[in-house]
Amino acid sequence: GLALLANIIGVALLSAPTPLRVFMNEPANLWITRAPWVWLPTVLVVAALCGHVVVYRRLAIDARALRPPSSTANNSRERIAVARPKV
């Protein structure tokens, strides 16, 4: 999903009528500058990106919780966090 989102953002930036425009096919991608389509890049793409960040952060937290405690760790807090059951 993140790769598709990056692809969509890249194509949109390269086809918009800006100095970065690479795709010179006509008509130019001007519909994105008018309401209600302006919500796509300003809100919905940012929301999708934030959703991916939230999911990846949660996956990282879960992966950390599943790791066994290190043999040199005497920290009871670390042992409790690993032993906590999944909800």
mmCIF file with all atom_site columns, C-alpha atoms in Angstrom:
data_model
loop_
_atom_site.group_PDB
_atom_site.id
_atom_site.type_symbol
_atom_site.label_atom_id
_atom_site.label_alt_id
_atom_site.label_comp_id
_atom_site.label_asym_id
_atom_site.label_entity_id
_atom_site.label_seq_id
_atom_site.pdbx_PDB_ins_code
_atom_site.Cartn_x
_atom_site.Cartn_y
_atom_site.Cartn_z
_atom_site.occupancy
_atom_site.B_iso_or_equiv
_atom_site.pdbx_formal_charge
_atom_site.auth_seq_id
_atom_site.auth_comp_id
_atom_site.auth_asym_id
_atom_site.auth_atom_id
_atom_site.pdbx_PDB_model_num
ATOM 1  C CA . GLY A 1 1  ? 0.000   0.000   0.000   1.00 0.00 ? 1  GLY A CA 1
ATOM 2  C CA . LEU A 1 2  ? 2.814   2.399   0.828   1.00 0.00 ? 2  LEU A CA 1
ATOM 3  C CA . ALA A 1 3  ? 4.500   1.723   -2.521  1.00 0.00 ? 3  ALA A CA 1
ATOM 4  C CA . LEU A 1 4  ? 1.255   2.443   -4.366  1.00 0.00 ? 4  LEU A CA 1
ATOM 5  C CA . LEU A 1 5  ? 0.797   5.667   -2.412  1.00 0.00 ? 5  LEU A CA 1
ATOM 6  C CA . ALA A 1 6  ? 4.350   6.753   -3.297  1.00 0.00 ? 6  ALA A CA 1
ATOM 7  C CA . ASN A 1 7  ? 3.695   5.899   -6.955  1.00 0.00 ? 7  ASN A CA 1
ATOM 8  C CA . ILE A 1 8  ? 0.491   7.959   -7.035  1.00 0.00 ? 8  ILE A CA 1
ATOM 9  C CA . ILE A 1 9  ? 2.186   10.945  -5.395  1.00 0.00 ? 9  ILE A CA 1
ATOM 10 C CA . GLY A 1 10 ? 5.097   10.743  -7.837  1.00 0.00 ? 10 GLY A CA 1
ATOM 11 C CA . VAL A 1 11 ? 2.886   10.562  -10.919 1.00 0.00 ? 11 VAL A CA 1
ATOM 12 C CA . ALA A 1 12 ? 0.704   13.409  -9.648  1.00 0.00 ? 12 ALA A CA 1
ATOM 13 C CA . LEU A 1 13 ? 3.712   15.642  -9.000  1.00 0.00 ? 13 LEU A CA 1
ATOM 14 C CA . LEU A 1 14 ? 5.300   14.862  -12.361 1.00 0.00 ? 14 LEU A CA 1
ATOM 15 C CA . SER A 1 15 ? 2.088   15.533  -14.306 1.00 0.00 ? 15 SER A CA 1
ATOM 16 C CA . ALA A 1 16 ? 0.996   18.728  -12.530 1.00 0.00 ? 16 ALA A CA 1
ATOM 17 C CA . PRO A 1 17 ? 1.562   22.029  -14.357 1.00 0.00 ? 17 PRO A CA 1
ATOM 18 C CA . THR A 1 18 ? 4.626   23.042  -12.327 1.00 0.00 ? 18 THR A CA 1
ATOM 19 C CA . PRO A 1 19 ? 8.330   23.401  -13.183 1.00 0.00 ? 19 PRO A CA 1
ATOM 20 C CA . LEU A 1 20 ? 8.691   19.721  -12.143 1.00 0.00 ? 20 LEU A CA 1
ATOM 21 C CA . ARG A 1 21 ? 6.352   18.579  -14.918 1.00 0.00 ? 21 ARG A CA 1
ATOM 22 C CA . VAL A 1 22 ? 7.778   15.646  -16.871 1.00 0.00 ? 22 VAL A CA 1
ATOM 23 C CA . PHE A 1 23 ? 4.685   14.164  -18.514 1.00 0.00 ? 23 PHE A CA 1
ATOM 24 C CA . MET A 1 24 ? 3.854   16.674  -21.250 1.00 0.00 ? 24 MET A CA 1
ATOM 25 C CA . ASN A 1 25 ? 0.657   15.080  -22.480 1.00 0.00 ? 25 ASN A CA 1
ATOM 26 C CA . GLU A 1 26 ? -2.283  17.420  -22.821 1.00 0.00 ? 26 GLU A CA 1
ATOM 27 C CA . PRO A 1 27 ? -4.500  18.450  -21.181 1.00 0.00 ? 27 PRO A CA 1
ATOM 28 C CA . ALA A 1 28 ? -2.512  19.312  -18.100 1.00 0.00 ? 28 ALA A CA 1
ATOM 29 C CA . ASN A 1 29 ? -3.552  17.959  -14.730 1.00 0.00 ? 29 ASN A CA 1
ATOM 30 C CA . LEU A 1 30 ? -5.514  21.052  -13.652 1.00 0.00 ? 30 LEU A CA 1
ATOM 31 C CA . TRP A 1 31 ? -8.620  19.394  -12.199 1.00 0.00 ? 31 TRP A CA 1
ATOM 32 C CA . ILE A 1 32 ? -6.776  18.800  -8.929  1.00 0.00 ? 32 ILE A CA 1
ATOM 33 C CA . THR A 1 33 ? -6.626  22.565  -8.316  1.00 0.00 ? 33 THR A CA 1
ATOM 34 C CA . ARG A 1 34 ? -10.413 22.988  -8.175  1.00 0.00 ? 34 ARG A CA 1
ATOM 35 C CA . ALA A 1 35 ? -12.948 22.115  -5.484  1.00 0.00 ? 35 ALA A CA 1
ATOM 36 C CA . PRO A 1 36 ? -13.850 19.416  -4.428  1.00 0.00 ? 36 PRO A CA 1
ATOM 37 C CA . TRP A 1 37 ? -10.808 17.651  -5.927  1.00 0.00 ? 37 TRP A CA 1
ATOM 38 C CA . VAL A 1 38 ? -8.372  19.839  -4.003  1.00 0.00 ? 38 VAL A CA 1
ATOM 39 C CA . TRP A 1 39 ? -9.193  17.674  -0.945  1.00 0.00 ? 39 TRP A CA 1
ATOM 40 C CA . LEU A 1 40 ? -7.409  14.707  -2.515  1.00 0.00 ? 40 LEU A CA 1
ATOM 41 C CA . PRO A 1 41 ? -3.811  15.927  -2.118  1.00 0.00 ? 41 PRO A CA 1
ATOM 42 C CA . THR A 1 42 ? -4.382  18.221  0.849   1.00 0.00 ? 42 THR A CA 1
ATOM 43 C CA . VAL A 1 43 ? -6.291  15.897  3.167   1.00 0.00 ? 43 VAL A CA 1
ATOM 44 C CA . LEU A 1 44 ? -6.800  12.380  1.854   1.00 0.00 ? 44 LEU A CA 1
ATOM 45 C CA . VAL A 1 45 ? -3.214  11.649  0.768   1.00 0.00 ? 45 VAL A CA 1
ATOM 46 C CA . VAL A 1 46 ? -1.899  13.013  4.054   1.00 0.00 ? 46 VAL A CA 1
ATOM 47 C CA . ALA A 1 47 ? -4.453  10.888  5.946   1.00 0.00 ? 47 ALA A CA 1
ATOM 48 C CA . ALA A 1 48 ? -3.366  7.782   4.034   1.00 0.00 ? 48 ALA A CA 1
ATOM 49 C CA . LEU A 1 49 ? 0.286   8.504   4.811   1.00 0.00 ? 49 LEU A CA 1
ATOM 50 C CA . CYS A 1 50 ? -0.495  9.027   8.503   1.00 0.00 ? 50 CYS A CA 1
ATOM 51 C CA . GLY A 1 51 ? -2.462  5.775   8.526   1.00 0.00 ? 51 GLY A CA 1
ATOM 52 C CA . HIS A 1 52 ? 0.555   3.907   7.188   1.00 0.00 ? 52 HIS A CA 1
ATOM 53 C CA . VAL A 1 53 ? 2.793   5.494   9.831   1.00 0.00 ? 53 VAL A CA 1
ATOM 54 C CA . VAL A 1 54 ? 0.375   4.464   12.596  1.00 0.00 ? 54 VAL A CA 1
ATOM 55 C CA . VAL A 1 55 ? 0.222   0.868   11.342  1.00 0.00 ? 55 VAL A CA 1
ATOM 56 C CA . TYR A 1 56 ? 4.008   0.554   11.017  1.00 0.00 ? 56 TYR A CA 1
ATOM 57 C CA . ARG A 1 57 ? 4.549   2.030   14.486  1.00 0.00 ? 57 ARG A CA 1
ATOM 58 C CA . ARG A 1 58 ? 2.105   -0.466  15.975  1.00 0.00 ? 58 ARG A CA 1
ATOM 59 C CA . LEU A 1 59 ? 3.816   -3.342  14.158  1.00 0.00 ? 59 LEU A CA 1
ATOM 60 C CA . ALA A 1 60 ? 7.182   -2.193  15.523  1.00 0.00 ? 60 ALA A CA 1
ATOM 61 C CA . ILE A 1 61 ? 5.799   -2.017  19.067  1.00 0.00 ? 61 ILE A CA 1
ATOM 62 C CA . ASP A 1 62 ? 4.312   -5.520  18.758  1.00 0.00 ? 62 ASP A CA 1
ATOM 63 C CA . ALA A 1 63 ? 7.572   -6.890  17.352  1.00 0.00 ? 63 ALA A CA 1
ATOM 64 C CA . ARG A 1 64 ? 9.483   -5.389  20.276  1.00 0.00 ? 64 ARG A CA 1
ATOM 65 C CA . ALA A 1 65 ? 7.044   -6.902  22.765  1.00 0.00 ? 65 ALA A CA 1
ATOM 66 C CA . LEU A 1 66 ? 7.507   -10.382 21.292  1.00 0.00 ? 66 LEU A CA 1
ATOM 67 C CA . ARG A 1 67 ? 11.296  -10.362 21.646  1.00 0.00 ? 67 ARG A CA 1
ATOM 68 C CA . PRO A 1 68 ? 12.545  -12.434 24.571  1.00 0.00 ? 68 PRO A CA 1
ATOM 69 C CA . PRO A 1 69 ? 14.310  -10.480 27.310  1.00 0.00 ? 69 PRO A CA 1
ATOM 70 C CA . SER A 1 70 ? 18.066  -10.349 27.001  1.00 0.00 ? 70 SER A CA 1
ATOM 71 C CA . SER A 1 71 ? 20.033  -12.587 29.377  1.00 0.00 ? 71 SER A CA 1
ATOM 72 C CA . THR A 1 72 ? 21.922  -9.628  30.832  1.00 0.00 ? 72 THR A CA 1
ATOM 73 C CA . ALA A 1 73 ? 18.809  -7.560  31.489  1.00 0.00 ? 73 ALA A CA 1
ATOM 74 C CA . ASN A 1 74 ? 17.796  -7.381  35.133  1.00 0.00 ? 74 ASN A CA 1
ATOM 75 C CA . ASN A 1 75 ? 15.116  -4.825  34.471  1.00 0.00 ? 75 ASN A CA 1
ATOM 76 C CA . SER A 1 76 ? 11.793  -6.165  35.816  1.00 0.00 ? 76 SER A CA 1
ATOM 77 C CA . ARG A 1 77 ? 9.844   -3.663  33.700  1.00 0.00 ? 77 ARG A CA 1
ATOM 78 C CA . GLU A 1 78 ? 11.284  -5.197  30.507  1.00 0.00 ? 78 GLU A CA 1
ATOM 79 C CA . ARG A 1 79 ? 10.393  -8.720  31.645  1.00 0.00 ? 79 ARG A CA 1
ATOM 80 C CA . ILE A 1 80 ? 6.826   -7.675  32.486  1.00 0.00 ? 80 ILE A CA 1
ATOM 81 C CA . ALA A 1 81 ? 6.363   -5.993  29.090  1.00 0.00 ? 81 ALA A CA 1
ATOM 82 C CA . VAL A 1 82 ? 7.422   -9.176  27.285  1.00 0.00 ? 82 VAL A CA 1
ATOM 83 C CA . ALA A 1 83 ? 5.266   -11.448 29.456  1.00 0.00 ? 83 ALA A CA 1
ATOM 84 C CA . ARG A 1 84 ? 2.111   -9.376  28.947  1.00 0.00 ? 84 ARG A CA 1
ATOM 85 C CA . PRO A 1 85 ? -0.520  -11.314 26.915  1.00 0.00 ? 85 PRO A CA 1
ATOM 86 C CA . LYS A 1 86 ? -1.754  -10.000 23.585  1.00 0.00 ? 86 LYS A CA 1
ATOM 87 C CA . VAL A 1 87 ? -5.169  -8.341  23.609  1.00 0.00 ? 87 VAL A CA 1
#
